[in-house]
Tab-separated table of C-alpha atoms in Angstrom:
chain	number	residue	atom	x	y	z
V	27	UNK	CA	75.580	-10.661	-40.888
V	28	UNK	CA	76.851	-11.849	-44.339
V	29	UNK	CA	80.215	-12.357	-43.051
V	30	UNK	CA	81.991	-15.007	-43.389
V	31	UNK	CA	85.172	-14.826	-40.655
V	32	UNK	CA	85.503	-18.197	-39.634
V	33	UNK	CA	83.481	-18.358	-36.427
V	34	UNK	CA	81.068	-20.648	-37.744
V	35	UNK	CA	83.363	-23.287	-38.409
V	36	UNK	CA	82.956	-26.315	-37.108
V	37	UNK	CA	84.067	-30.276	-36.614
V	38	UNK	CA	83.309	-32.508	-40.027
V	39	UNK	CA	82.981	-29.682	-41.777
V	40	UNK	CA	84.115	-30.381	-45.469
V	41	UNK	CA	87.078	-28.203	-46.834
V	42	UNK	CA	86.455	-28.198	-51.182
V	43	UNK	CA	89.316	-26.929	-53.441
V	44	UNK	CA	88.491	-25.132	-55.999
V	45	UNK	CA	91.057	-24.579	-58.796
V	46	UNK	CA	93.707	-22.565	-59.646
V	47	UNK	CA	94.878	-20.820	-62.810
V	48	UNK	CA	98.624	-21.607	-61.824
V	49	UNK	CA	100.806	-20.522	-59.109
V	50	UNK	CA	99.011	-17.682	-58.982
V	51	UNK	CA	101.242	-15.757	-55.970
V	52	UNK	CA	102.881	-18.806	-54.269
V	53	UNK	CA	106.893	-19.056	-54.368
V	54	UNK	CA	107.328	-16.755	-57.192
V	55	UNK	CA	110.892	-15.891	-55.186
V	56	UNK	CA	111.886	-19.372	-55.510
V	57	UNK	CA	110.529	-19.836	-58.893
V	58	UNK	CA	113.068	-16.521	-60.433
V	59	UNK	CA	115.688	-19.127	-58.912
V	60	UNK	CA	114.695	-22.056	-60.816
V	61	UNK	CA	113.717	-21.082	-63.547
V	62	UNK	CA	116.232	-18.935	-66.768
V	63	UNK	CA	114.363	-16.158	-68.629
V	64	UNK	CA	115.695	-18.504	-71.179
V	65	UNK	CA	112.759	-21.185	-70.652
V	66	UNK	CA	110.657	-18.819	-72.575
V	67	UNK	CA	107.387	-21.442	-72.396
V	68	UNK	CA	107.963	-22.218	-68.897
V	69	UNK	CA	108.586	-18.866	-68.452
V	70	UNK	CA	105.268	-17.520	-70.035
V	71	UNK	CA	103.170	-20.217	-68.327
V	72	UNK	CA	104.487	-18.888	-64.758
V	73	UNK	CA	102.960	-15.840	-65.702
V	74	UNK	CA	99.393	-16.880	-65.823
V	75	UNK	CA	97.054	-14.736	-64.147
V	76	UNK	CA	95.900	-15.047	-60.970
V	77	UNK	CA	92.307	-16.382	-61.389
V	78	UNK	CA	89.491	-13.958	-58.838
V	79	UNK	CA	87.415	-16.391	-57.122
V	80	UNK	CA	84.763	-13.221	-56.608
V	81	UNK	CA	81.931	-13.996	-59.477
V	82	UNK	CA	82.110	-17.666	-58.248
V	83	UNK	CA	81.381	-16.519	-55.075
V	84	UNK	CA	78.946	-13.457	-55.370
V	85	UNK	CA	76.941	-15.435	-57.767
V	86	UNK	CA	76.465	-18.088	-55.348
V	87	UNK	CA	72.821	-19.136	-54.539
V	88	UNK	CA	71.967	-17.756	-50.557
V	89	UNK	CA	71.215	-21.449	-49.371
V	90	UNK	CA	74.486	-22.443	-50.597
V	91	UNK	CA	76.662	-19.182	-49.090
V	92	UNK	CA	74.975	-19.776	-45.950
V	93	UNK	CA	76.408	-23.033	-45.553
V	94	UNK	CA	80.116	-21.975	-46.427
V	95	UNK	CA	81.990	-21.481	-42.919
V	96	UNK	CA	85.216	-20.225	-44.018
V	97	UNK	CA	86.940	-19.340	-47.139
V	98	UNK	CA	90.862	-19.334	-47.961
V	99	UNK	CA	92.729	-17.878	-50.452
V	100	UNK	CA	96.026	-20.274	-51.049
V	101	UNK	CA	98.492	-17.768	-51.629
V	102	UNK	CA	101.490	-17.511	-50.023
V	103	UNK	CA	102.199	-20.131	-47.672
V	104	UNK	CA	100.652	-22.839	-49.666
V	105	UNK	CA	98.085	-24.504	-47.544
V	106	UNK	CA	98.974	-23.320	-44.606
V	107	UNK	CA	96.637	-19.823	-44.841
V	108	UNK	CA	93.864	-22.684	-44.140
V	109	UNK	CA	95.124	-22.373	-40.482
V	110	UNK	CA	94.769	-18.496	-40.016
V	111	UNK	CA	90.336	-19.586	-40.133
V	112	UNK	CA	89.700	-20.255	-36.793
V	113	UNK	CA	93.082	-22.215	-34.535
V	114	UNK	CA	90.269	-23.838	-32.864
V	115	UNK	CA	90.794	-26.535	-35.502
V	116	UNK	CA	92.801	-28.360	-37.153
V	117	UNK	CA	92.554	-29.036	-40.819
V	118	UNK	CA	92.715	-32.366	-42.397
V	119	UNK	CA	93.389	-32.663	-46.521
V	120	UNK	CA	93.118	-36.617	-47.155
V	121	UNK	CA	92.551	-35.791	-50.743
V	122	UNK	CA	95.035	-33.629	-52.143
V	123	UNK	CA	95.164	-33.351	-55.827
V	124	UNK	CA	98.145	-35.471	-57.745
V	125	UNK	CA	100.227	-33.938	-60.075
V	126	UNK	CA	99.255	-36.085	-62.719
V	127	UNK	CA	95.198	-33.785	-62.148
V	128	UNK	CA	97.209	-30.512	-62.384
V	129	UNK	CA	98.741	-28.494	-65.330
V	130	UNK	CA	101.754	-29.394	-66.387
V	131	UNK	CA	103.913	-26.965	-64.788
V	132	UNK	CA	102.851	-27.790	-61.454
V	133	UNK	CA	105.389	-31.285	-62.386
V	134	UNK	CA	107.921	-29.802	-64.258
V	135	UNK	CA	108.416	-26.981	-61.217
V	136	UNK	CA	108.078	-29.661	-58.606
V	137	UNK	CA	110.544	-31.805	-60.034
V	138	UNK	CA	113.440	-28.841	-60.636
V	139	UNK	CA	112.499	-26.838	-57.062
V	140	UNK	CA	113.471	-30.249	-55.354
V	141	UNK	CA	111.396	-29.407	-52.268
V	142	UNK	CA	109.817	-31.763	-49.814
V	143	UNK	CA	106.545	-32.657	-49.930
V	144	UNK	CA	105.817	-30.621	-47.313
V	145	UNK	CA	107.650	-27.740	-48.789
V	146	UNK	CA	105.748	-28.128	-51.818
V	147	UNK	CA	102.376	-27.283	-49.688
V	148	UNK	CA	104.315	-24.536	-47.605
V	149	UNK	CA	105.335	-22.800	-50.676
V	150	UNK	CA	102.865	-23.477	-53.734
V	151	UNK	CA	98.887	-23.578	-53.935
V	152	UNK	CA	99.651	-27.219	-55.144
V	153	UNK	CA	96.798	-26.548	-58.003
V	154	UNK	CA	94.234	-25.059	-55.424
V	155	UNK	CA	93.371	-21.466	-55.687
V	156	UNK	CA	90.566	-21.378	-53.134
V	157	UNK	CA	88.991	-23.549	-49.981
V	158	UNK	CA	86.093	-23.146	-49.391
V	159	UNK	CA	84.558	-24.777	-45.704
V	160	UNK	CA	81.205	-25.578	-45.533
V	161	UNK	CA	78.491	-27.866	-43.489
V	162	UNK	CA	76.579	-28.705	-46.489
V	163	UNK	CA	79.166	-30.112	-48.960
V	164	UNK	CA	76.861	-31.640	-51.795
V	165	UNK	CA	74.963	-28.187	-52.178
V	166	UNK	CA	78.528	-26.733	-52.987
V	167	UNK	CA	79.695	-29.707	-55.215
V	168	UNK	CA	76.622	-29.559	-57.032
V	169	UNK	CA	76.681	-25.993	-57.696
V	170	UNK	CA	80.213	-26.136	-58.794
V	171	UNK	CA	79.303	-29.159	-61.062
V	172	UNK	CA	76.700	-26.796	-62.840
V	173	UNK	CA	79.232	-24.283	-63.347
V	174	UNK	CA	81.852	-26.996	-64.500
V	175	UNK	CA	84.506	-25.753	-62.070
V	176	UNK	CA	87.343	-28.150	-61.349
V	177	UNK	CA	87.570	-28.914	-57.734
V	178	UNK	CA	88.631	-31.155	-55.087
V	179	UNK	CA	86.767	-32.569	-51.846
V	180	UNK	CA	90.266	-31.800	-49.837
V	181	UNK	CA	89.116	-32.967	-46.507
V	182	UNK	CA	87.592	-32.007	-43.310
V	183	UNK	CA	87.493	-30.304	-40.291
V	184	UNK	CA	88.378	-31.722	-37.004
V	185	UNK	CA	89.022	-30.244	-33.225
V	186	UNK	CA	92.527	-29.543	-32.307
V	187	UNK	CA	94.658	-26.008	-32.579
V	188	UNK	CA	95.308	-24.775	-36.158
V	189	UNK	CA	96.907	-27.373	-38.080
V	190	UNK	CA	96.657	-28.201	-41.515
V	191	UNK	CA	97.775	-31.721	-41.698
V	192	UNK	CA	98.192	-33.459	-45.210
V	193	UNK	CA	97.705	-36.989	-45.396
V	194	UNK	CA	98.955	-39.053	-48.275
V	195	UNK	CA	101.270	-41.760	-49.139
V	196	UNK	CA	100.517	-43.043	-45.783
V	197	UNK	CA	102.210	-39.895	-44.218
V	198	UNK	CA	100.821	-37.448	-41.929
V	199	UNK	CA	102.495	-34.006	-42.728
V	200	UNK	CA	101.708	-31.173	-40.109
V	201	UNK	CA	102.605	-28.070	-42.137
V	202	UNK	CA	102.333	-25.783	-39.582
């Protein structure tokens, strides 16, 4: 009864981002293309470990994981995994975090991969290792202020059929 599967979701809820530790398992085909074993510091920051979400989430107060609707892991496939919750939805990130908020790396990899923007979110976790949806949003952000965890309020949830749309730069990108 604890599980969390994605039928709960539903319209306005909020989507948070919660950091990543790096690129954690996004692209890493592209990035062997980009980037020479020579780059020994860009190198050795590509190999940052993925970050486990679980002790965030175990440790959660029960008021707080009853509220969360659907969780996300953004590995591979960027932001689209967001979709695979419930396609009775569509997702809608309005807030996506700039490059200038992430590490380093997230720029200088941006700027030699050359992708689209909406390659970018197709491909990497874009500084976002976990969404978390939820109906109660300001439970969540407080709890993840008292644990001093960087993260994002990406969006919301709205009716449609599995999209994850980003919106910024006045541009609507439909990733999926």
């Amino acid at each position: 009864n604890e599980l969390i599967d994605g039928s709960k979701i539903d319209k306005d809820n909020a989507i948070i981002g919660i950091a990543s530790s790096g690129f954690h398992s996004n692209g890493y085909s592209l990035l062997r293309q980009i980037v020479s074993l020579e780059e020994t510091d860009l190198y050795q920051q590509l190999l940052t470990p993925t970050r486990i979400y679980s002790n965030l989430l175990c440790n959660m107060p029960s008021e707080i994981k009853k509220s969360i609707t659907g969780i996300a892991h953004i590995t591979g496939g960027g932001f689209t995994n967001i979709a695979r919750l419930n396609k009775n939805y569509n997702y809608i990130i309005n807030n996506p975090p700039e490059l200038d908020h992430l590490p380093p790396v997230f720029k200088t990899i941006i700027n030699k991969s050359k992708l689209t923007f909406k390659e970018q979110y197709q491909t990497f976790n874009m500084g976002i290792g976990l969404a978390i949806l939820t109906n109660n949003p300001d439970s969540l952000t407080k709890y993840l202020d008292e644990l001093n965890e960087q993260f994002w309020k990406l969006g919301q949830v709205q009716d449609g059929t599995g999209e994850v749309v980003i919106k910024s730069n006045n541009q609507n990108i439909l990733l999926n």
